[in-house]
């Protein structure tokens, strides 16, 4: 089937998440009729700022703040129904209509309380045994994806069948309780409580359930432009990231099709979101990390000016220079069409700005992030240094108004990544955006 109708953009993070995807998705929804999440869960934290008012989203697509935009949660997302309903309520209290505009795939695997218990108990065990914790968000994401792949997950559609739900839940809870009490030395969960909690959510959840893949096909046929909103980032991808310090889903653009339930011919433009520097929350190798906890350092400047604190867990994000050799891998894996550079304004006022263009490893030069975690950890970045700029870029909306030094830095990112810059973000607000080549018009 050839796509002739709507035009569709995939937005993915090219680093370790928190690149500013939510801001960019919200900005682009004036050109889209639907926004789709296709992987991850409420481990994501996407912050939008509209005329100074902040909204933090975890599971609901970042199109929700634009009237009339339809929101979809695809089959590739793991859904905690209790969290979803509380997020809907929070938005509806703030006057945003959600239920009539949100459709959730009935195939989504459910995150239930025992997934959260296993996630947290495992992290505690890793920490106490000295094997090093991953630093998960503690939302049950990993255990829920494990059940999906093991073909024993409870899916949202099970909420429509109380008896089926009860029988599947009994088996699944037995298994998790064995792990919790045996291996993890944690408390078991009670079947009646978990079952009653799930069934209590069913009346509010079931009206939201739909065949999302088919709904997207129909939207495409009627000419809707769709936006596929990635969560996390390429370097947290379960296959391509810095394993095992990754999340449990494929965050790359190719998964937008499988995780939304559409064909890959519907993915027309891959927009890679890249922070003008780098951050990472949780454990794992980070070659360009700076001493961001030390006052008076550049790393501390990035942390403070960039307000680098996670919205989901409140943890400080580790900060460092942009890593163009890691970016190169992201460009290849995602097939990035255009880049959106975010948080340029955070670099304002620095004397100089650095970017890693390769690494030194065992006396050899590498020009791309290696695959082996021990090698990544041992990589010494090779930096290019650029003169900084003293002028403020905060809120800039035109390329011409940027200082020449900032333009030079951006042009170099374009050259080393081999991908044109389509947009530059210069502040958290929807309006703080420079457009060079609009992804929906390209
Ligand atoms: P996401 O997970 O990729 O959606 O990113 P987050 O929302 O977790 O983190 C990005 C943070 O930076 C949010 O607090 C945004 O409001 C903010 N932000 C986004 N773009 C810019 C920008 O260009 N400049 C500044 N100063 N802040 C930005
Ligand atoms: P957004 O969409 C940044 C990180 C966690 C941890 C690892 C595994 O806001 O960019 P998990 O709970 O997924 O099993 O944790 O992944 N992580 C994120 N880091 N941004 C995110 O999402 C993240 N989602 C998960 O910190 O290191
Ligand atoms: Mg985030």
Coordinates of N, CA and C in Angstrom, one line a residue, residues 44-223:
X44 N 8.9 8.1 31.2 CA 9.1 9.3 30.5 C 8.6 10.5 31.3
X45 N 9.3 11.6 31.1 CA 8.8 12.9 31.7 C 9.1 14.0 30.6
X46 N 8.0 14.4 30.0 CA 8.1 15.4 28.9 C 7.4 16.7 29.4
X47 N 8.2 17.8 29.5 CA 7.8 19.0 30.0 C 7.5 20.0 28.9
X48 N 6.3 20.6 28.9 CA 5.9 21.6 27.9 C 5.7 22.9 28.7
X49 N 6.1 24.0 28.0 CA 5.8 25.3 28.6 C 5.1 26.2 27.6
X50 N 3.9 26.6 27.9 CA 3.1 27.3 27.0 C 2.7 28.6 27.6
X51 N 3.2 29.7 27.0 CA 2.9 31.0 27.6 C 3.3 31.1 29.1
X52 N 4.4 30.5 29.4 CA 4.9 30.5 30.8 C 4.3 29.4 31.7
X53 N 3.3 28.7 31.3 CA 2.6 27.7 32.1 C 3.2 26.3 31.8
X54 N 3.7 25.7 32.9 CA 4.4 24.4 32.7 C 3.4 23.2 32.8
X55 N 3.6 22.2 32.0 CA 2.8 21.0 32.1 C 3.7 19.8 31.9
X56 N 3.7 18.9 32.9 CA 4.6 17.7 32.8 C 3.8 16.5 32.4
X57 N 4.2 15.8 31.4 CA 3.4 14.6 30.9 C 4.3 13.4 31.0
X58 N 3.7 12.2 31.3 CA 4.5 11.0 31.4 C 4.1 10.0 30.4
X59 N 2.7 9.8 30.3 CA 2.2 8.8 29.4 C 1.3 9.4 28.3
X60 N 0.7 10.5 28.6 CA -0.2 11.1 27.6 C 0.7 11.9 26.6
X61 N 0.4 11.6 25.3 CA 1.2 12.3 24.2 C 1.2 13.8 24.3
X62 N 2.3 14.4 23.9 CA 2.5 15.8 24.1 C 1.7 16.7 23.1
X63 N 0.7 16.1 22.4 CA -0.2 16.8 21.6 C -1.4 17.3 22.4
X64 N -1.5 16.8 23.6 CA -2.8 17.0 24.4 C -3.1 18.5 24.7
X65 N -2.0 19.3 24.7 CA -2.3 20.7 25.0 C -2.8 21.6 23.8
X66 N -2.9 20.9 22.7 CA -3.4 21.7 21.5 C -4.8 21.1 21.2
X67 N -5.8 22.0 21.3 CA -7.2 21.6 21.1 C -7.4 20.9 19.8
X68 N -8.2 19.8 19.8 CA -8.5 19.2 18.5 C -7.5 18.1 18.1
X69 N -6.3 18.1 18.7 CA -5.3 17.1 18.3 C -5.7 15.8 19.0
X70 N -5.8 14.7 18.2 CA -6.1 13.4 18.8 C -4.8 12.8 19.4
X71 N -5.0 12.1 20.5 CA -3.8 11.4 21.1 C -4.0 9.9 21.2
X72 N -2.9 9.2 20.8 CA -3.0 7.8 20.8 C -1.8 7.2 21.6
X73 N -2.1 6.1 22.3 CA -1.1 5.3 23.0 C -1.0 3.9 22.3
X74 N 0.1 3.7 21.6 CA 0.2 2.5 20.8 C 0.5 1.2 21.6
X75 N 0.4 0.1 20.9 CA 0.6 -1.2 21.6 C 2.0 -1.4 22.2
X76 N 3.0 -0.7 21.7 CA 4.4 -0.8 22.2 C 4.6 -0.2 23.6
X77 N 3.6 0.5 24.1 CA 3.7 1.2 25.4 C 3.3 0.3 26.5
X78 N 4.0 0.3 27.6 CA 3.5 -0.4 28.8 C 2.7 0.5 29.7
X79 N 1.5 0.2 30.0 CA 0.6 1.1 30.6 C 0.2 0.7 32.0
X80 N 0.5 1.6 33.0 CA 0.0 1.5 34.3 C -1.3 2.2 34.4
X81 N -2.4 1.4 34.4 CA -3.7 2.1 34.3 C -4.0 3.1 35.5
X82 N -3.5 2.7 36.7 CA -3.7 3.7 37.8 C -3.0 5.0 37.5
X83 N -1.8 4.9 37.0 CA -1.1 6.1 36.7 C -1.8 6.9 35.5
X84 N -2.2 6.2 34.5 CA -2.8 6.8 33.4 C -4.0 7.6 33.8
X85 N -4.9 7.0 34.6 CA -6.1 7.7 35.1 C -5.8 8.9 35.9
X86 N -4.7 8.8 36.7 CA -4.4 9.9 37.6 C -3.8 11.1 36.7
X87 N -3.1 10.7 35.7 CA -2.6 11.8 34.8 C -3.7 12.5 34.0
X88 N -4.7 11.7 33.6 CA -5.9 12.2 32.9 C -6.6 13.2 33.9
X89 N -6.8 12.7 35.1 CA -7.5 13.6 36.1 C -6.8 14.9 36.4
X90 N -5.5 14.8 36.5 CA -4.7 16.0 36.7 C -4.8 17.0 35.6
X91 N -4.8 16.5 34.4 CA -5.0 17.4 33.2 C -6.4 18.0 33.2
X92 N -7.4 17.1 33.4 CA -8.8 17.5 33.3 C -9.1 18.6 34.4
X93 N -8.4 18.4 35.6 CA -8.6 19.4 36.6 C -8.0 20.8 36.2
X94 N -7.0 20.7 35.3 CA -6.4 22.0 34.8 C -7.2 22.5 33.6
X95 N -8.3 21.8 33.3 CA -9.2 22.3 32.2 C -8.8 21.8 30.8
X96 N -8.0 20.7 30.8 CA -7.7 20.1 29.5 C -8.6 18.9 29.2
X97 N -9.3 18.9 28.1 CA -10.2 17.8 27.8 C -9.3 16.6 27.3
X98 N -9.3 15.5 27.9 CA -8.5 14.4 27.5 C -9.3 13.2 27.0
X99 N -10.2 12.7 27.8 CA -10.9 11.4 27.5 C -11.5 11.3 26.1
X100 N -12.1 12.4 25.6 CA -12.7 12.3 24.3 C -11.6 12.3 23.2
X101 N -10.4 12.6 23.5 CA -9.3 12.7 22.5 C -8.3 11.7 22.6
X102 N -8.4 10.8 23.6 CA -7.3 9.8 23.9 C -7.8 8.4 23.5
X103 N -7.0 7.7 22.7 CA -7.3 6.3 22.4 C -6.1 5.5 22.8
X104 N -6.3 4.4 23.5 CA -5.2 3.5 24.0 C -5.4 2.1 23.4
X105 N -4.3 1.6 22.9 CA -4.3 0.3 22.3 C -4.7 -0.8 23.3
X106 N -5.7 -1.6 23.0 CA -6.1 -2.6 24.0 C -5.0 -3.7 24.1
X107 N -4.1 -3.7 23.2 CA -3.0 -4.7 23.3 C -1.9 -4.2 24.2
X108 N -1.9 -3.1 24.8 CA -0.8 -2.6 25.6 C -0.7 -3.5 26.8
X109 N 0.5 -4.0 27.1 CA 0.7 -4.8 28.4 C 0.5 -3.8 29.6
X110 N 0.0 -4.4 30.7 CA -0.2 -3.6 31.8 C 0.9 -3.6 32.8
X111 N 1.2 -2.5 33.4 CA 2.1 -2.4 34.6 C 1.2 -2.5 35.8
X112 N 1.5 -3.5 36.6 CA 0.7 -3.7 37.8 C 1.6 -3.6 39.1
X113 N 1.0 -3.5 40.3 CA 1.8 -3.2 41.5 C 3.0 -4.1 41.7
X114 N 2.9 -5.4 41.3 CA 4.0 -6.3 41.5 C 5.2 -6.0 40.6
X115 N 5.0 -5.4 39.4 CA 6.1 -5.0 38.6 C 6.9 -3.9 39.3
X116 N 6.2 -3.0 39.9 CA 6.9 -1.9 40.6 C 7.7 -2.5 41.8
X117 N 7.1 -3.4 42.5 CA 7.7 -4.0 43.7 C 9.0 -4.7 43.2
X118 N 8.9 -5.5 42.1 CA 10.1 -6.2 41.6 C 11.2 -5.2 41.2
X119 N 10.8 -4.2 40.4 CA 11.7 -3.2 39.9 C 12.5 -2.6 41.1
X120 N 11.8 -2.2 42.2 CA 12.4 -1.5 43.3 C 13.3 -2.5 44.1
X121 N 12.8 -3.7 44.3 CA 13.5 -4.7 45.1 C 14.8 -5.1 44.4
X122 N 14.7 -5.2 43.1 CA 15.9 -5.6 42.3 C 17.0 -4.5 42.4
X123 N 16.6 -3.3 42.3 CA 17.5 -2.2 42.4 C 18.2 -2.2 43.8
X124 N 17.3 -2.4 44.8 CA 17.9 -2.5 46.2 C 18.9 -3.6 46.4
X125 N 18.6 -4.7 45.8 CA 19.5 -5.9 45.9 C 20.8 -5.6 45.1
X126 N 20.7 -5.0 43.9 CA 21.9 -4.7 43.2 C 22.8 -3.7 44.0
X127 N 22.1 -2.8 44.7 CA 22.9 -1.8 45.4 C 23.6 -2.5 46.6
X128 N 22.8 -3.3 47.3 CA 23.4 -3.9 48.6 C 24.4 -5.0 48.2
X129 N 24.3 -5.6 47.1 CA 25.2 -6.6 46.7 C 26.5 -6.1 46.1
X130 N 26.4 -4.7 45.8 CA 27.6 -4.1 45.3 C 27.7 -4.3 43.8
X131 N 26.7 -4.9 43.1 CA 26.8 -5.1 41.7 C 26.4 -3.8 40.9
X132 N 26.0 -2.8 41.6 CA 25.7 -1.6 40.9 C 24.3 -1.5 40.3
X133 N 23.5 -0.5 40.8 CA 22.2 -0.5 40.3 C 22.1 0.3 39.0
X134 N 21.0 0.0 38.2 CA 20.9 0.7 36.9 C 20.4 2.1 37.1
X135 N 19.7 2.3 38.2 CA 19.1 3.7 38.4 C 17.8 3.8 37.7
X136 N 17.0 2.8 37.7 CA 15.7 2.9 37.0 C 14.8 3.9 37.6
X137 N 13.8 4.2 37.0 CA 12.8 5.2 37.5 C 11.9 4.5 38.5
X138 N 12.0 3.2 38.7 CA 11.2 2.5 39.7 C 9.7 2.4 39.4
X139 N 9.4 2.5 38.1 CA 8.0 2.5 37.6 C 7.5 1.1 37.2
X140 N 8.4 0.1 37.3 CA 8.0 -1.2 36.9 C 8.2 -1.5 35.4
X141 N 8.9 -0.6 34.7 CA 9.0 -0.8 33.2 C 9.6 -2.1 32.8
X142 N 10.8 -2.3 33.3 CA 11.6 -3.5 32.9 C 10.8 -4.8 33.2
X143 N 10.3 -5.0 34.4 CA 9.5 -6.3 34.7 C 8.3 -6.4 33.8
X144 N 7.6 -5.3 33.5 CA 6.4 -5.4 32.6 C 6.8 -5.8 31.2
X145 N 7.9 -5.3 30.7 CA 8.4 -5.7 29.3 C 8.8 -7.2 29.4
X146 N 9.4 -7.6 30.5 CA 9.8 -9.0 30.6 C 8.6 -9.9 30.4
X147 N 7.5 -9.6 31.1 CA 6.3 -10.4 31.0 C 5.7 -10.4 29.6
X148 N 5.8 -9.2 28.9 CA 5.3 -9.2 27.5 C 6.1 -10.2 26.7
X149 N 7.4 -10.1 26.8 CA 8.3 -10.9 25.9 C 8.1 -12.4 26.3
X150 N 7.8 -12.7 27.6 CA 7.7 -14.1 28.0 C 6.2 -14.6 27.7
X151 N 5.4 -13.7 27.1 CA 4.1 -14.1 26.6 C 3.1 -14.4 27.7
X152 N 3.3 -13.7 28.9 CA 2.4 -14.0 30.0 C 1.8 -12.7 30.5
X153 N 2.0 -11.6 29.8 CA 1.6 -10.3 30.3 C 0.0 -10.2 30.4
X154 N -0.4 -9.4 31.3 CA -1.9 -9.0 31.3 C -1.9 -7.8 30.4
X155 N -2.9 -7.8 29.5 CA -3.0 -6.6 28.6 C -4.3 -5.8 29.0
X156 N -4.3 -4.6 28.5 CA -5.5 -3.8 28.9 C -6.8 -4.4 28.5
X157 N -6.8 -5.2 27.4 CA -8.0 -5.8 26.9 C -8.6 -6.8 28.0
X158 N -7.7 -7.3 28.8 CA -8.1 -8.3 29.8 C -9.0 -7.6 30.8
X159 N -9.0 -6.3 30.9 CA -9.9 -5.6 31.9 C -11.3 -5.8 31.5
X160 N -11.6 -6.1 30.2 CA -12.9 -6.3 29.7 C -13.4 -7.7 30.0
X161 N -12.6 -8.6 30.6 CA -12.9 -10.0 30.8 C -12.5 -10.4 32.2
X162 N -13.3 -10.1 33.2 CA -12.9 -10.3 34.6 C -12.4 -11.7 35.0
X163 N -13.0 -12.7 34.4 CA -12.6 -14.1 34.7 C -11.2 -14.4 34.1
X164 N -11.1 -14.0 32.9 CA -9.7 -14.2 32.2 C -8.7 -13.4 33.0
X165 N -9.0 -12.2 33.4 CA -8.0 -11.4 34.1 C -7.6 -12.1 35.4
X166 N -8.6 -12.7 36.1 CA -8.4 -13.3 37.4 C -7.5 -14.5 37.2
X167 N -7.7 -15.3 36.1 CA -6.9 -16.5 36.0 C -5.5 -16.2 35.6
X168 N -5.4 -15.2 34.7 CA -4.0 -14.9 34.2 C -3.2 -14.2 35.4
X169 N -4.0 -13.4 36.2 CA -3.3 -12.7 37.3 C -2.8 -13.7 38.3
X170 N -3.7 -14.7 38.6 CA -3.3 -15.7 39.6 C -1.9 -16.3 39.3
X171 N -1.8 -16.7 38.0 CA -0.5 -17.4 37.6 C 0.7 -16.4 37.7
X172 N 0.4 -15.2 37.2 CA 1.5 -14.2 37.1 C 1.9 -13.8 38.5
X173 N 0.9 -13.6 39.3 CA 1.3 -13.1 40.7 C 2.0 -14.2 41.5
X174 N 1.6 -15.5 41.2 CA 2.4 -16.6 41.9 C 3.9 -16.5 41.5
X175 N 4.1 -16.3 40.2 CA 5.5 -16.3 39.8 C 6.2 -15.1 40.4
X176 N 5.6 -13.9 40.4 CA 6.3 -12.7 40.9 C 6.5 -12.8 42.4
X177 N 5.5 -13.4 43.1 CA 5.7 -13.5 44.5 C 6.8 -14.5 44.9
X178 N 7.0 -15.5 44.0 CA 8.1 -16.4 44.3 C 9.4 -15.7 44.1
X179 N 9.5 -14.8 43.1 CA 10.7 -14.0 42.9 C 10.9 -13.0 44.1
X180 N 9.8 -12.4 44.4 CA 9.9 -11.3 45.5 C 10.3 -11.9 46.8
X181 N 9.7 -13.0 47.2 CA 10.0 -13.6 48.5 C 11.3 -14.4 48.5
X182 N 11.6 -15.1 47.4 CA 12.8 -15.9 47.4 C 14.0 -15.1 47.0
X183 N 14.2 -14.8 45.8 CA 15.4 -14.1 45.3 C 15.6 -12.7 45.9
X184 N 14.5 -12.0 45.9 CA 14.6 -10.5 46.3 C 14.4 -10.2 47.8
X185 N 14.0 -11.2 48.5 CA 13.8 -11.0 50.0 C 12.9 -9.8 50.3
X186 N 11.8 -9.8 49.5 CA 10.8 -8.7 49.7 C 9.4 -9.3 50.0
X187 N 8.5 -8.4 50.3 CA 7.2 -8.8 50.7 C 6.4 -9.3 49.5
X188 N 5.5 -10.3 49.6 CA 4.7 -10.7 48.5 C 3.5 -9.8 48.4
X189 N 2.8 -9.8 47.3 CA 1.5 -9.0 47.1 C 0.3 -10.0 47.2
X190 N -0.8 -9.4 47.7 CA -2.0 -10.2 47.9 C -2.9 -10.2 46.6
X191 N -3.3 -11.4 46.2 CA -4.1 -11.6 45.0 C -5.3 -10.7 45.0
X192 N -6.1 -10.9 46.1 CA -7.4 -10.2 46.2 C -7.3 -8.7 46.1
X193 N -6.2 -8.2 46.7 CA -6.0 -6.7 46.7 C -5.7 -6.3 45.2
X194 N -4.7 -7.0 44.6 CA -4.3 -6.6 43.2 C -5.5 -6.7 42.3
X195 N -6.2 -7.8 42.4 CA -7.3 -8.0 41.5 C -8.4 -6.9 41.7
X196 N -8.7 -6.6 42.9 CA -9.7 -5.6 43.2 C -9.3 -4.2 42.7
X197 N -8.0 -3.9 42.9 CA -7.5 -2.6 42.4 C -7.7 -2.6 40.9
X198 N -7.3 -3.6 40.2 CA -7.4 -3.6 38.7 C -8.8 -3.5 38.2
X199 N -9.7 -4.3 38.9 CA -11.1 -4.2 38.4 C -11.8 -2.9 38.8
X200 N -11.3 -2.2 39.8 CA -11.8 -0.9 40.1 C -11.5 0.1 39.1
X201 N -10.4 -0.1 38.3 CA -10.0 0.8 37.3 C -10.7 0.5 36.0
X202 N -11.2 -0.7 35.8 CA -11.8 -1.1 34.5 C -12.8 -0.2 34.0
X203 N -13.8 0.2 34.8 CA -14.9 1.1 34.2 C -14.4 2.4 33.5
X204 N -13.3 2.9 34.1 CA -12.8 4.2 33.6 C -11.8 3.9 32.4
X205 N -11.2 2.7 32.4 CA -10.2 2.4 31.4 C -10.9 1.9 30.1
X206 N -11.9 1.1 30.2 CA -12.4 0.4 29.0 C -12.9 1.4 27.9
X207 N -13.5 2.5 28.3 CA -14.0 3.4 27.2 C -12.8 4.0 26.4
X208 N -11.6 4.0 26.9 CA -10.5 4.5 26.2 C -9.8 3.6 25.2
X209 N -10.2 2.3 25.4 CA -9.5 1.2 24.6 C -9.9 1.2 23.2
X210 N -8.9 1.0 22.3 CA -9.3 1.0 20.8 C -8.3 0.1 20.1
X211 N -8.6 -0.1 18.8 CA -7.7 -0.7 17.9 C -6.8 0.4 17.3
X212 N -5.8 0.8 18.0 CA -5.0 2.0 17.6 C -4.4 1.9 16.2
X213 N -3.8 0.8 15.9 CA -3.2 0.6 14.6 C -4.2 0.9 13.4
X214 N -5.4 0.4 13.6 CA -6.4 0.6 12.5 C -6.9 2.1 12.5
X215 N -7.0 2.6 13.7 CA -7.4 4.0 13.8 C -6.4 4.9 13.2
X216 N -5.1 4.6 13.3 CA -4.0 5.4 12.7 C -4.1 5.2 11.1
X217 N -4.4 4.0 10.7 CA -4.5 3.8 9.3 C -5.6 4.6 8.7
X218 N -6.7 4.7 9.4 CA -7.9 5.5 9.0 C -7.5 7.0 9.0
X219 N -6.8 7.4 10.0 CA -6.4 8.8 10.1 C -5.5 9.2 8.9
X220 N -4.6 8.3 8.6 CA -3.7 8.5 7.5 C -4.5 8.6 6.2
X221 N -5.5 7.7 6.0 CA -6.3 7.7 4.8 C -7.1 9.0 4.6
X222 N -7.5 9.5 5.8 CA -8.3 10.8 5.6 C -7.4 12.0 5.5
X223 N -6.1 11.8 5.5 CA -5.2 12.9 5.3 C -4.6 13.5 6.6

